[in-house]
Amino acid sequence: MATADVVLDPLRRELTEHCLRMPELRASTLGDESVVLGAVRPALDEVDSRLLSDWLAATAAPRR
């Protein structure tokens, strides 16, 4: 993240006022790909929800 130096310190200050336990914050090593990879996950979740969930439910073993 090119702006990590600008963003991380103010974010840490803000979070310390609102969090009981401070989460670890660090800049991503994914670079420019981070936005694309972040968008892919919800898309894959949607595909799974729409296509695979119905199929898996239909192919489940019968309950005794």
PDB file of C-alpha atoms in Angstrom:
ATOM      1  CA  MET A   1       0.000   0.000   0.000  1.00  0.00           C
ATOM      2  CA  ALA A   2       1.649   3.189  -1.171  1.00  0.00           C
ATOM      3  CA  THR A   3      -0.077   5.314   1.466  1.00  0.00           C
ATOM      4  CA  ALA A   4       0.597   3.029   4.433  1.00  0.00           C
ATOM      5  CA  ASP A   5       2.861   5.567   6.130  1.00  0.00           C
ATOM      6  CA  VAL A   6       0.146   8.197   5.898  1.00  0.00           C
ATOM      7  CA  VAL A   7      -2.757   5.972   6.939  1.00  0.00           C
ATOM      8  CA  LEU A   8      -1.465   3.586   9.604  1.00  0.00           C
ATOM      9  CA  ASP A   9      -0.511   6.061  12.339  1.00  0.00           C
ATOM     10  CA  PRO A  10      -3.816   8.000  12.326  1.00  0.00           C
ATOM     11  CA  LEU A  11      -5.705   4.705  12.156  1.00  0.00           C
ATOM     12  CA  ARG A  12      -3.808   3.363  15.168  1.00  0.00           C
ATOM     13  CA  ARG A  13      -4.578   6.513  17.141  1.00  0.00           C
ATOM     14  CA  GLU A  14      -8.274   6.281  16.280  1.00  0.00           C
ATOM     15  CA  LEU A  15      -8.517   2.575  17.092  1.00  0.00           C
ATOM     16  CA  THR A  16      -6.847   2.957  20.482  1.00  0.00           C
ATOM     17  CA  GLU A  17      -9.756   5.175  21.496  1.00  0.00           C
ATOM     18  CA  HIS A  18     -12.383   2.600  20.484  1.00  0.00           C
ATOM     19  CA  CYS A  19     -10.850  -0.865  20.951  1.00  0.00           C
ATOM     20  CA  LEU A  20     -10.347  -2.748  24.189  1.00  0.00           C
ATOM     21  CA  ARG A  21      -7.620  -4.804  22.522  1.00  0.00           C
ATOM     22  CA  MET A  22      -5.639  -3.159  19.772  1.00  0.00           C
ATOM     23  CA  PRO A  23      -5.548  -5.260  16.607  1.00  0.00           C
ATOM     24  CA  GLU A  24      -2.276  -5.657  14.765  1.00  0.00           C
ATOM     25  CA  LEU A  25      -2.097  -3.269  11.831  1.00  0.00           C
ATOM     26  CA  ARG A  26       0.347  -3.545   8.984  1.00  0.00           C
ATOM     27  CA  ALA A  27       0.532  -2.643   5.337  1.00  0.00           C
ATOM     28  CA  SER A  28      -0.408  -5.285   2.816  1.00  0.00           C
ATOM     29  CA  THR A  29       2.325  -6.928   0.792  1.00  0.00           C
ATOM     30  CA  LEU A  30      -0.102  -7.565  -2.075  1.00  0.00           C
ATOM     31  CA  GLY A  31       0.482  -4.161  -3.624  1.00  0.00           C
ATOM     32  CA  ASP A  32      -1.839  -3.141  -6.425  1.00  0.00           C
ATOM     33  CA  GLU A  33      -3.378  -6.624  -6.556  1.00  0.00           C
ATOM     34  CA  SER A  34      -4.962  -6.257  -3.119  1.00  0.00           C
ATOM     35  CA  VAL A  35      -8.076  -4.491  -4.427  1.00  0.00           C
ATOM     36  CA  VAL A  36      -8.675  -7.152  -7.061  1.00  0.00           C
ATOM     37  CA  LEU A  37      -8.066 -10.011  -4.651  1.00  0.00           C
ATOM     38  CA  GLY A  38     -10.359  -8.391  -2.112  1.00  0.00           C
ATOM     39  CA  ALA A  39     -13.124  -8.199  -4.718  1.00  0.00           C
ATOM     40  CA  VAL A  40     -12.675 -11.814  -5.806  1.00  0.00           C
ATOM     41  CA  ARG A  41     -13.531 -13.284  -2.394  1.00  0.00           C
ATOM     42  CA  PRO A  42     -17.109 -11.921  -2.192  1.00  0.00           C
ATOM     43  CA  ALA A  43     -17.636 -12.927  -5.825  1.00  0.00           C
ATOM     44  CA  LEU A  44     -16.565 -16.495  -5.067  1.00  0.00           C
ATOM     45  CA  ASP A  45     -18.778 -16.536  -1.975  1.00  0.00           C
ATOM     46  CA  GLU A  46     -21.731 -15.497  -4.129  1.00  0.00           C
ATOM     47  CA  VAL A  47     -21.004 -18.229  -6.694  1.00  0.00           C
ATOM     48  CA  ASP A  48     -20.763 -20.741  -3.887  1.00  0.00           C
ATOM     49  CA  SER A  49     -24.018 -19.544  -2.380  1.00  0.00           C
ATOM     50  CA  ARG A  50     -25.972 -19.552  -5.635  1.00  0.00           C
ATOM     51  CA  LEU A  51     -24.610 -22.639  -7.339  1.00  0.00           C
ATOM     52  CA  LEU A  52     -22.905 -25.015  -4.973  1.00  0.00           C
ATOM     53  CA  SER A  53     -25.102 -24.729  -1.885  1.00  0.00           C
ATOM     54  CA  ASP A  54     -28.174 -26.011  -3.713  1.00  0.00           C
ATOM     55  CA  TRP A  55     -26.176 -28.796  -5.347  1.00  0.00           C
ATOM     56  CA  LEU A  56     -24.574 -29.861  -2.072  1.00  0.00           C
ATOM     57  CA  ALA A  57     -27.924 -29.896  -0.313  1.00  0.00           C
ATOM     58  CA  ALA A  58     -29.419 -32.063  -3.074  1.00  0.00           C
ATOM     59  CA  THR A  59     -26.546 -34.560  -2.970  1.00  0.00           C
ATOM     60  CA  ALA A  60     -26.338 -34.908   0.808  1.00  0.00           C
ATOM     61  CA  ALA A  61     -26.617 -38.375   2.223  1.00  0.00           C
ATOM     62  CA  PRO A  62     -30.033 -39.242   3.580  1.00  0.00           C
ATOM     63  CA  ARG A  63     -30.468 -38.877   7.335  1.00  0.00           C
ATOM     64  CA  ARG A  64     -31.491 -41.854   9.422  1.00  0.00           C
TER      65      ARG A  64
END
